[in-house]
JSON list of C-alpha atoms in Angstrom, two decimals:
[
{"chain": "N", "resi": 228, "resn": "MET", "atom": "CA", "xyz": [25.05, 5.02, 3.70]},
{"chain": "N", "resi": 229, "resn": "ARG", "atom": "CA", "xyz": [23.31, 7.09, 6.39]},
{"chain": "N", "resi": 230, "resn": "LEU", "atom": "CA", "xyz": [20.39, 4.66, 6.59]},
{"chain": "N", "resi": 231, "resn": "TYR", "atom": "CA", "xyz": [22.84, 1.78, 6.94]},
{"chain": "N", "resi": 232, "resn": "HIS", "atom": "CA", "xyz": [24.53, 3.42, 9.93]},
{"chain": "N", "resi": 233, "resn": "GLY", "atom": "CA", "xyz": [21.16, 4.27, 11.45]},
{"chain": "N", "resi": 234, "resn": "SER", "atom": "CA", "xyz": [20.05, 0.65, 11.09]},
{"chain": "N", "resi": 235, "resn": "LYS", "atom": "CA", "xyz": [23.30, -0.52, 12.63]},
{"chain": "N", "resi": 236, "resn": "ALA", "atom": "CA", "xyz": [22.51, 1.46, 15.79]},
{"chain": "N", "resi": 237, "resn": "LYS", "atom": "CA", "xyz": [18.75, 0.83, 15.88]},
{"chain": "N", "resi": 238, "resn": "VAL", "atom": "CA", "xyz": [18.64, -2.95, 15.36]},
{"chain": "N", "resi": 239, "resn": "PRO", "atom": "CA", "xyz": [20.95, -3.87, 18.28]},
{"chain": "N", "resi": 240, "resn": "ASN", "atom": "CA", "xyz": [18.90, -1.64, 20.61]},
{"chain": "N", "resi": 241, "resn": "CYS", "atom": "CA", "xyz": [15.74, -3.43, 19.51]},
{"chain": "N", "resi": 242, "resn": "ALA", "atom": "CA", "xyz": [17.49, -6.79, 20.03]},
{"chain": "N", "resi": 243, "resn": "ILE", "atom": "CA", "xyz": [18.47, -5.83, 23.59]},
{"chain": "N", "resi": 244, "resn": "TRP", "atom": "CA", "xyz": [14.87, -4.80, 24.30]},
{"chain": "N", "resi": 245, "resn": "LYS", "atom": "CA", "xyz": [13.63, -8.10, 22.90]},
{"chain": "N", "resi": 246, "resn": "ASP", "atom": "CA", "xyz": [16.10, -10.13, 24.95]},
{"chain": "N", "resi": 247, "resn": "ASP", "atom": "CA", "xyz": [14.84, -8.45, 28.15]},
{"chain": "N", "resi": 248, "resn": "SER", "atom": "CA", "xyz": [11.14, -8.38, 27.28]},
{"chain": "N", "resi": 249, "resn": "SER", "atom": "CA", "xyz": [8.33, -10.83, 27.91]},
{"chain": "N", "resi": 250, "resn": "ILE", "atom": "CA", "xyz": [6.81, -10.07, 24.50]},
{"chain": "N", "resi": 251, "resn": "ARG", "atom": "CA", "xyz": [6.83, -13.20, 22.35]},
{"chain": "N", "resi": 252, "resn": "PHE", "atom": "CA", "xyz": [6.29, -11.76, 18.86]},
{"chain": "N", "resi": 253, "resn": "VAL", "atom": "CA", "xyz": [7.82, -8.83, 16.99]},
{"chain": "N", "resi": 254, "resn": "GLY", "atom": "CA", "xyz": [7.11, -8.19, 13.31]},
{"chain": "N", "resi": 255, "resn": "TYR", "atom": "CA", "xyz": [8.90, -6.03, 10.78]},
{"chain": "N", "resi": 256, "resn": "VAL", "atom": "CA", "xyz": [7.46, -4.81, 7.50]},
{"chain": "N", "resi": 257, "resn": "ARG", "atom": "CA", "xyz": [9.44, -3.92, 4.43]},
{"chain": "N", "resi": 258, "resn": "ASN", "atom": "CA", "xyz": [8.35, -1.32, 1.90]},
{"chain": "N", "resi": 259, "resn": "ASP", "atom": "CA", "xyz": [9.01, -2.53, -1.60]},
{"chain": "N", "resi": 260, "resn": "LEU", "atom": "CA", "xyz": [10.51, -0.29, -4.25]},
{"chain": "N", "resi": 261, "resn": "GLY", "atom": "CA", "xyz": [8.93, -2.38, -6.97]},
{"chain": "N", "resi": 262, "resn": "ASN", "atom": "CA", "xyz": [9.88, -3.37, -10.49]},
{"chain": "N", "resi": 263, "resn": "LEU", "atom": "CA", "xyz": [8.24, -0.83, -12.75]},
{"chain": "N", "resi": 264, "resn": "ARG", "atom": "CA", "xyz": [8.71, -0.11, -16.46]},
{"chain": "N", "resi": 265, "resn": "GLY", "atom": "CA", "xyz": [8.54, 3.49, -17.69]},
{"chain": "N", "resi": 266, "resn": "GLY", "atom": "CA", "xyz": [9.42, 5.31, -14.47]},
{"chain": "N", "resi": 267, "resn": "GLN", "atom": "CA", "xyz": [8.42, 5.35, -10.84]},
{"chain": "N", "resi": 268, "resn": "TRP", "atom": "CA", "xyz": [4.85, 4.66, -9.68]},
{"chain": "N", "resi": 269, "resn": "ASN", "atom": "CA", "xyz": [3.92, 8.37, -9.76]},
{"chain": "N", "resi": 270, "resn": "SER", "atom": "CA", "xyz": [5.42, 9.15, -13.17]},
{"chain": "N", "resi": 271, "resn": "GLY", "atom": "CA", "xyz": [3.94, 6.52, -15.46]},
{"chain": "N", "resi": 272, "resn": "GLY", "atom": "CA", "xyz": [5.77, 3.41, -14.29]},
{"chain": "N", "resi": 273, "resn": "GLN", "atom": "CA", "xyz": [3.77, 0.19, -14.39]},
{"chain": "N", "resi": 274, "resn": "CYS", "atom": "CA", "xyz": [3.94, -3.59, -14.33]},
{"chain": "N", "resi": 275, "resn": "SER", "atom": "CA", "xyz": [0.46, -4.38, -15.68]},
{"chain": "N", "resi": 276, "resn": "THR", "atom": "CA", "xyz": [1.71, -6.48, -18.56]},
{"chain": "N", "resi": 277, "resn": "GLU", "atom": "CA", "xyz": [4.38, -8.39, -16.62]},
{"chain": "N", "resi": 278, "resn": "ILE", "atom": "CA", "xyz": [3.54, -12.08, -16.22]},
{"chain": "N", "resi": 279, "resn": "GLU", "atom": "CA", "xyz": [6.93, -13.80, -15.94]},
{"chain": "N", "resi": 280, "resn": "PRO", "atom": "CA", "xyz": [9.13, -13.86, -12.84]},
{"chain": "N", "resi": 281, "resn": "ILE", "atom": "CA", "xyz": [12.79, -12.86, -12.88]},
{"chain": "N", "resi": 282, "resn": "TYR", "atom": "CA", "xyz": [14.67, -16.08, -13.56]},
{"chain": "N", "resi": 283, "resn": "ASP", "atom": "CA", "xyz": [18.27, -14.88, -13.32]},
{"chain": "N", "resi": 284, "resn": "GLU", "atom": "CA", "xyz": [19.55, -13.53, -9.99]},
{"chain": "N", "resi": 285, "resn": "ILE", "atom": "CA", "xyz": [21.86, -11.17, -11.85]},
{"chain": "N", "resi": 286, "resn": "PHE", "atom": "CA", "xyz": [18.80, -8.98, -12.55]},
{"chain": "N", "resi": 287, "resn": "LEU", "atom": "CA", "xyz": [17.77, -8.76, -8.88]},
{"chain": "N", "resi": 288, "resn": "GLU", "atom": "CA", "xyz": [18.74, -5.76, -6.82]},
{"chain": "N", "resi": 289, "resn": "LYS", "atom": "CA", "xyz": [21.78, -6.08, -4.57]},
{"chain": "N", "resi": 290, "resn": "TYR", "atom": "CA", "xyz": [21.00, -7.53, -1.14]},
{"chain": "N", "resi": 291, "resn": "PRO", "atom": "CA", "xyz": [20.64, -4.50, 1.19]},
{"chain": "N", "resi": 292, "resn": "SER", "atom": "CA", "xyz": [23.42, -3.99, 3.72]},
{"chain": "N", "resi": 293, "resn": "LYS", "atom": "CA", "xyz": [20.83, -3.16, 6.39]},
{"chain": "N", "resi": 294, "resn": "MET", "atom": "CA", "xyz": [19.48, -6.70, 5.98]},
{"chain": "N", "resi": 295, "resn": "ARG", "atom": "CA", "xyz": [22.96, -8.08, 6.67]},
{"chain": "N", "resi": 296, "resn": "VAL", "atom": "CA", "xyz": [23.06, -5.96, 9.83]},
{"chain": "N", "resi": 297, "resn": "LEU", "atom": "CA", "xyz": [19.69, -7.34, 10.93]},
{"chain": "N", "resi": 298, "resn": "GLU", "atom": "CA", "xyz": [20.77, -10.93, 10.28]},
{"chain": "N", "resi": 299, "resn": "TYR", "atom": "CA", "xyz": [24.02, -10.41, 12.20]},
{"chain": "N", "resi": 300, "resn": "VAL", "atom": "CA", "xyz": [22.21, -8.95, 15.22]},
{"chain": "N", "resi": 301, "resn": "LEU", "atom": "CA", "xyz": [19.63, -11.75, 15.23]},
{"chain": "N", "resi": 302, "resn": "ARG", "atom": "CA", "xyz": [22.42, -14.34, 15.35]},
{"chain": "N", "resi": 303, "resn": "GLN", "atom": "CA", "xyz": [23.91, -12.57, 18.41]},
{"chain": "N", "resi": 304, "resn": "MET", "atom": "CA", "xyz": [20.69, -12.50, 20.45]},
{"chain": "N", "resi": 305, "resn": "LYS", "atom": "CA", "xyz": [20.15, -14.66, 23.53]},
{"chain": "N", "resi": 306, "resn": "THR", "atom": "CA", "xyz": [16.44, -15.03, 22.75]},
{"chain": "N", "resi": 307, "resn": "PRO", "atom": "CA", "xyz": [15.84, -17.44, 19.86]},
{"chain": "N", "resi": 308, "resn": "VAL", "atom": "CA", "xyz": [14.29, -15.61, 16.92]},
{"chain": "N", "resi": 309, "resn": "ILE", "atom": "CA", "xyz": [12.33, -16.83, 13.93]},
{"chain": "N", "resi": 310, "resn": "TYR", "atom": "CA", "xyz": [13.28, -14.73, 10.93]},
{"chain": "N", "resi": 311, "resn": "LEU", "atom": "CA", "xyz": [11.25, -15.08, 7.74]},
{"chain": "N", "resi": 312, "resn": "ASN", "atom": "CA", "xyz": [13.12, -13.29, 4.99]},
{"chain": "N", "resi": 313, "resn": "ILE", "atom": "CA", "xyz": [10.50, -12.65, 2.33]},
{"chain": "N", "resi": 314, "resn": "ASN", "atom": "CA", "xyz": [12.51, -10.04, 0.47]},
{"chain": "N", "resi": 315, "resn": "ARG", "atom": "CA", "xyz": [14.00, -12.27, -2.22]},
{"chain": "N", "resi": 316, "resn": "LEU", "atom": "CA", "xyz": [10.74, -14.18, -2.61]},
{"chain": "N", "resi": 317, "resn": "THR", "atom": "CA", "xyz": [9.06, -10.92, -3.59]},
{"chain": "N", "resi": 318, "resn": "ASP", "atom": "CA", "xyz": [11.97, -9.62, -5.67]},
{"chain": "N", "resi": 319, "resn": "TYR", "atom": "CA", "xyz": [11.62, -12.48, -8.14]},
{"chain": "N", "resi": 320, "resn": "ARG", "atom": "CA", "xyz": [8.12, -11.25, -9.04]},
{"chain": "N", "resi": 321, "resn": "LYS", "atom": "CA", "xyz": [8.01, -8.24, -11.36]},
{"chain": "N", "resi": 322, "resn": "ASP", "atom": "CA", "xyz": [4.39, -7.85, -10.35]},
{"chain": "N", "resi": 323, "resn": "GLY", "atom": "CA", "xyz": [5.05, -8.47, -6.66]},
{"chain": "N", "resi": 324, "resn": "HIS", "atom": "CA", "xyz": [4.33, -4.98, -5.44]},
{"chain": "N", "resi": 325, "resn": "PRO", "atom": "CA", "xyz": [1.34, -2.66, -4.95]},
{"chain": "N", "resi": 326, "resn": "SER", "atom": "CA", "xyz": [-0.46, -1.52, -8.06]},
{"chain": "N", "resi": 327, "resn": "ILE", "atom": "CA", "xyz": [-3.78, -1.01, -9.86]},
{"chain": "N", "resi": 328, "resn": "TYR", "atom": "CA", "xyz": [-5.70, -3.90, -8.30]},
{"chain": "N", "resi": 329, "resn": "ARG", "atom": "CA", "xyz": [-6.86, -1.89, -5.31]},
{"chain": "N", "resi": 330, "resn": "LYS", "atom": "CA", "xyz": [-10.50, -1.51, -6.34]},
{"chain": "N", "resi": 331, "resn": "GLU", "atom": "CA", "xyz": [-13.06, -2.22, -9.03]},
{"chain": "N", "resi": 332, "resn": "TYR", "atom": "CA", "xyz": [-13.25, 0.46, -11.71]},
{"chain": "N", "resi": 333, "resn": "ASN", "atom": "CA", "xyz": [-16.49, 1.74, -13.25]},
{"chain": "N", "resi": 334, "resn": "SER", "atom": "CA", "xyz": [-15.19, 1.94, -16.81]},
{"chain": "N", "resi": 335, "resn": "VAL", "atom": "CA", "xyz": [-12.34, 0.84, -19.04]},
{"chain": "N", "resi": 336, "resn": "GLN", "atom": "CA", "xyz": [-11.30, 4.49, -19.38]},
{"chain": "N", "resi": 337, "resn": "GLU", "atom": "CA", "xyz": [-11.02, 4.81, -15.60]},
{"chain": "N", "resi": 338, "resn": "GLN", "atom": "CA", "xyz": [-8.84, 1.68, -15.41]},
{"chain": "N", "resi": 339, "resn": "ILE", "atom": "CA", "xyz": [-6.61, 2.90, -18.27]},
{"chain": "N", "resi": 340, "resn": "ALA", "atom": "CA", "xyz": [-6.16, 6.25, -16.49]},
{"chain": "N", "resi": 341, "resn": "VAL", "atom": "CA", "xyz": [-5.16, 4.49, -13.28]},
{"chain": "N", "resi": 342, "resn": "GLU", "atom": "CA", "xyz": [-2.70, 2.22, -15.13]},
{"chain": "N", "resi": 343, "resn": "THR", "atom": "CA", "xyz": [-0.66, 5.28, -16.13]},
{"chain": "N", "resi": 344, "resn": "SER", "atom": "CA", "xyz": [0.05, 6.03, -12.46]},
{"chain": "N", "resi": 345, "resn": "GLN", "atom": "CA", "xyz": [0.17, 3.02, -10.13]},
{"chain": "N", "resi": 346, "resn": "ASP", "atom": "CA", "xyz": [0.17, 3.46, -6.37]},
{"chain": "N", "resi": 347, "resn": "TYR", "atom": "CA", "xyz": [2.13, 1.58, -3.73]},
{"chain": "N", "resi": 348, "resn": "SER", "atom": "CA", "xyz": [-0.53, 1.15, -1.07]},
{"chain": "N", "resi": 349, "resn": "HIS", "atom": "CA", "xyz": [-2.23, -1.91, -2.58]},
{"chain": "N", "resi": 350, "resn": "TRP", "atom": "CA", "xyz": [-0.82, -5.15, -3.94]},
{"chain": "N", "resi": 351, "resn": "CYS", "atom": "CA", "xyz": [-0.64, -5.85, -7.65]},
{"chain": "N", "resi": 352, "resn": "LEU", "atom": "CA", "xyz": [-0.38, -9.59, -7.17]},
{"chain": "N", "resi": 353, "resn": "PRO", "atom": "CA", "xyz": [-2.52, -11.13, -4.41]},
{"chain": "N", "resi": 354, "resn": "GLY", "atom": "CA", "xyz": [-0.31, -14.22, -4.35]},
{"chain": "N", "resi": 355, "resn": "VAL", "atom": "CA", "xyz": [2.68, -12.44, -2.81]},
{"chain": "N", "resi": 356, "resn": "PRO", "atom": "CA", "xyz": [1.05, -11.35, 0.47]},
{"chain": "N", "resi": 357, "resn": "ASP", "atom": "CA", "xyz": [-0.90, -14.63, 0.53]},
{"chain": "N", "resi": 358, "resn": "THR", "atom": "CA", "xyz": [2.40, -16.50, 0.37]},
{"chain": "N", "resi": 359, "resn": "TRP", "atom": "CA", "xyz": [3.79, -14.36, 3.20]},
{"chain": "N", "resi": 360, "resn": "ASN", "atom": "CA", "xyz": [0.73, -15.18, 5.31]},
{"chain": "N", "resi": 361, "resn": "GLU", "atom": "CA", "xyz": [1.07, -18.91, 4.62]},
{"chain": "N", "resi": 362, "resn": "LEU", "atom": "CA", "xyz": [4.75, -18.87, 5.59]},
{"chain": "N", "resi": 363, "resn": "LEU", "atom": "CA", "xyz": [4.02, -16.91, 8.77]},
{"chain": "N", "resi": 364, "resn": "TYR", "atom": "CA", "xyz": [1.12, -19.19, 9.73]},
{"chain": "N", "resi": 365, "resn": "ASP", "atom": "CA", "xyz": [3.21, -22.30, 9.13]},
{"chain": "N", "resi": 366, "resn": "SER", "atom": "CA", "xyz": [6.10, -20.91, 11.14]},
{"chain": "N", "resi": 367, "resn": "LEU", "atom": "CA", "xyz": [3.88, -19.88, 14.06]},
{"chain": "N", "resi": 368, "resn": "SER", "atom": "CA", "xyz": [2.00, -23.18, 14.11]},
{"chain": "N", "resi": 369, "resn": "LYS", "atom": "CA", "xyz": [5.25, -25.17, 14.18]},
{"chain": "N", "resi": 370, "resn": "THR", "atom": "CA", "xyz": [6.54, -23.15, 17.11]},
{"chain": "N", "resi": 371, "resn": "ARG", "atom": "CA", "xyz": [3.42, -23.21, 19.25]},
{"chain": "N", "resi": 372, "resn": "GLY", "atom": "CA", "xyz": [5.31, -24.82, 22.13]},
{"chain": "N", "resi": 373, "resn": "GLY", "atom": "CA", "xyz": [8.05, -22.20, 22.03]},
{"chain": "N", "resi": 374, "resn": "PHE", "atom": "CA", "xyz": [10.45, -20.52, 19.69]},
{"chain": "N", "resi": 375, "resn": "ARG", "atom": "CA", "xyz": [13.06, -22.32, 17.67]},
{"chain": "N", "resi": 376, "resn": "ARG", "atom": "CA", "xyz": [16.21, -20.91, 16.12]},
{"chain": "N", "resi": 377, "resn": "ASN", "atom": "CA", "xyz": [16.72, -21.23, 12.36]}
]
């Protein structure tokens, strides 16, 4: 709950700054908690064998209250804002988070050792960040003459 209240105070301040600023682009990055089997990334959790997306929304995590705060503040701003919510897009992918595909391994044994402890600084599935980039590029190219409100 503390993070929620902190977000509630921080986001409006950022919105006020944006409304008064000449800066035309602000980006936010989300850290993903992932969808691991067998524990967290540092205790044996992994997604290496996952190949199917989550089909039923009932299995997705609850939509974060801090995201609702962000969406509310964006609707109140004077400056039109483009908001690309990629959270749910990623949540449908069990393998849509950082993992073992961060480098080439010298041996099968080395790869197996890494699979037992997957990190969160590299992406498991290249398609997820590629999709984000395509959506961002498309959005920016459509708004070249100015911003539009969605």
